[in-house]
Amino acid sequence: EVQLLESGGGLVQRGGSLRLSCAASGFTFSSNAMSWVRQAPGKGLEWVSSIRGSGINTYYADSVKGRFTISRDNSKNTLYLQMNSLRAEDTAVYYCARVKSMAPTHDYWGQGTLVTASS
Amino acid sequence: QSALTQPASVSGSPGQSITISCTGTSSDVSDYNYVSWYQQQPGKAPKLMIYDVTSRPSGVSNRFSGSKSGNTASLTISGLQAEDEADYYCSSYSNTNTWVFGGGTKLTVL
């Protein structure tokens, strides 16, 4: 059974940093690209960043480019999101999601972790 | 990376069919057959319902179907049931190796 478990969320001051983790199990982690998708309170879903299975290629939404860094440790089956220079508009539930093999869609999602950037 | 356009809300009675539209651009929906639909119940993570415009993951009811014409994709739910009440989001892969989501549609079963 595929499982994704996020951690690392919490309350952080605006301008501060936070690192999210996503522990994966139930599949060959290095075989799948992975993404972070966020949802601000009461709002819709927003794709944030993705990383290929090898970890070499990374992609970012314009809203986080230059501030957030996605990475992965395939030996630990873990996905990360380093978030710097946090803004109020970064406040959201952050989901990690698996990119389905051979189809650019997100087939499994974690339960999410809440990040609150507050003054 | 502009969001796809969805109606804010739709409603229907049990047993009826409803359709939710999702309008994109030539950078995403119209150029790629990579439109997905997600169902999100309150307080829960999104669940994949349709991918590659028309494909259903294992375990998803065949009451859910997808289609696309030009730059507009659609999700149809037939034989509406109370348990279908949820928020629905469309998503498309785009030409910049990124994804874009719609703003979401709240489905109310009357």
Short mmCIF file of C-alpha atoms in Angstrom, two decimals:
data_model
loop_
_atom_site.label_atom_id
_atom_site.label_comp_id
_atom_site.label_asym_id
_atom_site.label_seq_id
_atom_site.Cartn_x
_atom_site.Cartn_y
_atom_site.Cartn_z
CA GLU A 1 0.00 0.00 0.00
CA VAL A 2 1.37 3.39 -1.03
CA GLN A 3 1.71 5.74 1.92
CA LEU A 4 2.98 9.31 2.07
CA LEU A 5 3.46 10.98 5.43
CA GLU A 6 4.35 14.66 5.63
CA SER A 7 5.95 16.33 8.63
CA GLY A 8 7.72 19.55 9.55
CA GLY A 9 4.89 22.03 9.33
CA GLY A 10 4.24 24.63 11.99
CA LEU A 11 4.16 28.30 12.86
CA VAL A 12 7.05 30.38 11.53
CA GLN A 13 7.71 34.10 11.39
CA ARG A 14 7.47 35.87 8.06
CA GLY A 15 10.91 35.87 6.52
CA GLY A 16 11.79 32.68 8.32
CA SER A 17 12.58 29.17 7.07
CA LEU A 18 11.07 25.72 7.42
CA ARG A 19 11.85 22.29 5.96
CA LEU A 20 9.08 19.86 5.17
CA SER A 21 9.62 16.12 4.83
CA CYS A 22 7.54 13.41 3.21
CA ALA A 23 8.27 9.79 4.08
CA ALA A 24 7.20 7.39 1.35
CA SER A 25 6.51 3.67 1.53
CA GLY A 26 4.81 0.92 -0.42
CA PHE A 27 6.50 1.57 -3.78
CA THR A 28 9.95 1.94 -5.33
CA PHE A 29 10.49 5.57 -4.41
CA SER A 30 13.25 6.30 -6.91
CA SER A 31 11.01 5.22 -9.81
CA ASN A 32 8.53 8.06 -9.45
CA ALA A 33 8.69 11.81 -9.74
CA MET A 34 7.22 13.57 -6.71
CA SER A 35 5.50 16.90 -6.17
CA TRP A 36 4.49 19.35 -3.50
CA VAL A 37 1.01 20.88 -3.83
CA ARG A 38 -0.40 23.42 -1.39
CA GLN A 39 -3.81 24.69 -0.38
CA ALA A 40 -4.29 27.99 1.39
CA PRO A 41 -7.10 28.04 3.98
CA GLY A 42 -10.45 27.97 2.18
CA LYS A 43 -8.76 28.16 -1.23
CA GLY A 44 -7.96 25.84 -4.11
CA LEU A 45 -5.00 23.64 -4.91
CA GLU A 46 -1.75 25.16 -6.16
CA TRP A 47 1.12 23.13 -7.62
CA VAL A 48 4.37 24.21 -5.94
CA SER A 49 7.26 22.05 -7.16
CA SER A 50 8.24 18.69 -8.66
CA ILE A 51 11.35 16.56 -8.86
CA ARG A 52 12.23 13.64 -11.14
CA GLY A 53 12.95 10.22 -9.69
CA SER A 54 16.69 10.67 -10.12
CA GLY A 55 16.56 14.00 -8.30
CA ILE A 56 18.40 15.73 -11.12
CA ASN A 57 15.55 17.73 -12.63
CA THR A 58 13.47 20.09 -10.54
CA TYR A 59 10.62 22.44 -11.40
CA TYR A 60 9.00 25.30 -9.52
CA ALA A 61 5.95 27.53 -9.64
CA ASP A 62 6.81 31.17 -10.30
CA SER A 63 5.38 32.06 -6.88
CA VAL A 64 8.11 30.12 -5.03
CA LYS A 65 11.02 30.13 -7.47
CA GLY A 66 14.21 31.31 -5.79
CA ARG A 67 12.78 30.80 -2.28
CA PHE A 68 11.86 27.10 -2.13
CA THR A 69 14.08 24.10 -2.91
CA ILE A 70 12.78 20.59 -3.55
CA SER A 71 15.05 17.60 -3.01
CA ARG A 72 14.91 13.90 -2.29
CA ASP A 73 16.96 11.19 -0.63
CA ASN A 74 16.19 7.96 -2.44
CA SER A 75 18.18 5.95 0.13
CA LYS A 76 15.77 7.18 2.80
CA ASN A 77 12.61 7.19 0.64
CA THR A 78 12.06 10.79 1.66
CA LEU A 79 11.06 13.96 -0.19
CA TYR A 80 11.90 17.42 1.14
CA LEU A 81 10.85 21.02 0.63
CA GLN A 82 13.15 23.71 2.01
CA MET A 83 11.16 26.93 2.33
CA ASN A 84 13.02 30.22 2.86
CA SER A 85 11.91 33.85 3.04
CA LEU A 86 8.40 32.76 3.96
CA ARG A 87 5.56 35.16 3.27
CA ALA A 88 2.01 35.40 4.58
CA GLU A 89 0.75 34.04 1.26
CA ASP A 90 2.75 30.84 1.80
CA THR A 91 0.38 29.89 4.62
CA ALA A 92 -1.25 26.65 3.50
CA VAL A 93 -1.57 22.93 3.95
CA TYR A 94 1.29 21.36 2.01
CA TYR A 95 0.67 17.98 0.42
CA CYS A 96 3.27 15.71 -1.06
CA ALA A 97 2.00 13.70 -3.99
CA ARG A 98 3.35 10.92 -6.16
CA VAL A 99 3.49 11.42 -9.92
CA LYS A 100 2.01 8.33 -11.56
CA SER A 101 4.39 6.30 -13.71
CA MET A 102 3.86 6.87 -17.44
CA ALA A 103 1.15 9.48 -16.84
CA PRO A 104 1.68 13.06 -15.66
CA THR A 105 -0.87 13.05 -12.89
CA HIS A 106 -0.75 12.78 -9.10
CA ASP A 107 -2.13 9.42 -8.05
CA TYR A 108 -1.35 9.30 -4.32
CA TRP A 109 -1.38 12.13 -1.80
CA GLY A 110 -0.29 12.49 1.79
CA GLN A 111 -2.57 13.88 4.50
CA GLY A 112 -0.85 17.27 4.42
CA THR A 113 1.03 19.44 6.89
CA LEU A 114 0.02 22.99 7.83
CA VAL A 115 2.49 25.84 7.46
CA THR A 116 1.56 29.17 8.97
CA ALA A 117 3.74 32.21 8.24
CA SER A 118 2.78 34.86 10.74
CA SER A 119 4.08 38.15 11.99
CA GLN B 1 1.04 29.48 -14.90
CA SER B 2 -2.51 30.85 -14.91
CA ALA B 3 -5.13 28.78 -13.13
CA LEU B 4 -7.64 26.81 -15.14
CA THR B 5 -11.21 28.15 -15.03
CA GLN B 6 -13.97 26.16 -13.32
CA PRO B 7 -17.45 27.17 -12.20
CA ALA B 8 -17.53 27.95 -8.48
CA SER B 9 -20.47 25.66 -7.83
CA VAL B 10 -22.81 23.15 -9.40
CA SER B 11 -25.72 21.22 -7.97
CA GLY B 12 -27.95 18.32 -8.82
CA SER B 13 -30.48 15.96 -7.35
CA PRO B 14 -29.78 12.31 -6.57
CA GLY B 15 -29.89 10.20 -9.72
CA GLN B 16 -29.28 13.13 -12.05
CA SER B 17 -26.14 13.82 -14.06
CA ILE B 18 -23.97 16.91 -13.72
CA THR B 19 -21.04 18.22 -15.72
CA ILE B 20 -18.19 20.40 -14.48
CA SER B 21 -16.18 22.33 -17.05
CA CYS B 22 -12.51 23.27 -16.94
CA THR B 23 -11.15 25.83 -19.39
CA GLY B 24 -7.46 26.24 -20.08
CA THR B 25 -5.18 27.55 -22.80
CA SER B 26 -3.01 26.36 -25.67
CA SER B 27 -0.19 25.88 -23.15
CA ASP B 28 -2.03 23.20 -21.21
CA VAL B 29 -5.50 21.72 -21.80
CA SER B 30 -5.71 22.07 -25.57
CA ASP B 31 -2.16 20.89 -26.28
CA TYR B 32 -1.99 17.91 -23.95
CA ASN B 33 -4.24 14.95 -23.19
CA TYR B 34 -3.07 15.13 -19.58
CA VAL B 35 -6.11 16.52 -17.79
CA SER B 36 -6.89 15.07 -14.36
CA TRP B 37 -9.80 15.47 -11.97
CA TYR B 38 -9.64 15.24 -8.18
CA GLN B 39 -12.34 14.92 -5.55
CA GLN B 40 -11.71 16.52 -2.17
CA GLN B 41 -13.93 15.89 0.83
CA PRO B 42 -13.77 18.42 3.69
CA GLY B 43 -10.57 18.08 5.70
CA LYS B 44 -9.21 15.32 3.45
CA ALA B 45 -6.51 15.04 0.84
CA PRO B 46 -7.50 15.15 -2.84
CA LYS B 47 -8.37 11.84 -4.49
CA LEU B 48 -7.61 11.14 -8.15
CA MET B 49 -10.81 10.40 -10.08
CA ILE B 50 -9.85 10.82 -13.75
CA TYR B 51 -6.48 11.11 -15.51
CA ASP B 52 -5.31 11.43 -19.12
CA VAL B 53 -8.68 13.13 -19.85
CA THR B 54 -10.74 9.91 -19.81
CA SER B 55 -8.98 7.21 -17.74
CA ARG B 56 -10.29 6.06 -14.36
CA PRO B 57 -7.97 4.70 -11.67
CA SER B 58 -8.80 1.30 -10.27
CA GLY B 59 -11.59 1.55 -7.72
CA VAL B 60 -13.19 4.73 -9.03
CA SER B 61 -16.85 4.31 -9.97
CA ASN B 62 -17.73 4.28 -13.67
CA ARG B 63 -20.31 6.96 -12.87
CA PHE B 64 -17.36 9.36 -13.25
CA SER B 65 -16.24 10.14 -16.79
CA GLY B 66 -14.06 12.74 -18.49
CA SER B 67 -13.88 14.35 -21.90
CA LYS B 68 -12.17 17.21 -23.70
CA SER B 69 -12.89 19.50 -26.61
CA GLY B 70 -10.37 22.11 -27.61
CA ASN B 71 -9.25 24.01 -24.55
CA THR B 72 -12.13 22.83 -22.34
CA ALA B 73 -12.22 19.59 -20.38
CA SER B 74 -15.28 18.24 -18.60
CA LEU B 75 -16.08 15.89 -15.74
CA THR B 76 -19.47 14.20 -15.80
CA ILE B 77 -20.95 12.42 -12.81
CA SER B 78 -23.97 10.30 -13.63
CA GLY B 79 -26.45 8.79 -11.18
CA LEU B 80 -25.57 11.44 -8.61
CA GLN B 81 -25.29 10.18 -5.03
CA ALA B 82 -25.14 12.01 -1.71
CA GLU B 83 -21.56 10.79 -1.20
CA ASP B 84 -20.48 12.66 -4.36
CA GLU B 85 -20.93 15.99 -2.58
CA ALA B 86 -17.41 17.44 -2.46
CA ASP B 87 -15.05 19.91 -4.07
CA TYR B 88 -13.72 18.94 -7.51
CA TYR B 89 -10.52 20.21 -9.07
CA CYS B 90 -9.21 19.84 -12.58
CA SER B 91 -5.51 19.88 -13.37
CA SER B 92 -3.43 19.85 -16.52
CA TYR B 93 0.20 19.18 -17.27
CA SER B 94 1.66 22.11 -19.20
CA ASN B 95 4.39 22.85 -21.71
CA THR B 96 6.82 24.07 -19.06
CA ASN B 97 7.03 20.76 -17.16
CA THR B 98 4.65 22.15 -14.58
CA TRP B 99 1.08 21.55 -13.52
CA VAL B 100 -1.79 23.97 -13.26
CA PHE B 101 -4.98 23.49 -11.23
CA GLY B 102 -8.44 24.90 -11.58
CA GLY B 103 -9.98 27.03 -8.86
CA GLY B 104 -12.28 24.21 -7.77
CA THR B 105 -15.99 23.53 -8.02
CA LYS B 106 -18.23 22.82 -5.05
CA LEU B 107 -20.75 20.11 -5.89
CA THR B 108 -23.95 20.14 -3.86
CA VAL B 109 -26.30 17.17 -3.98
CA LEU B 110 -29.77 18.54 -3.30
#
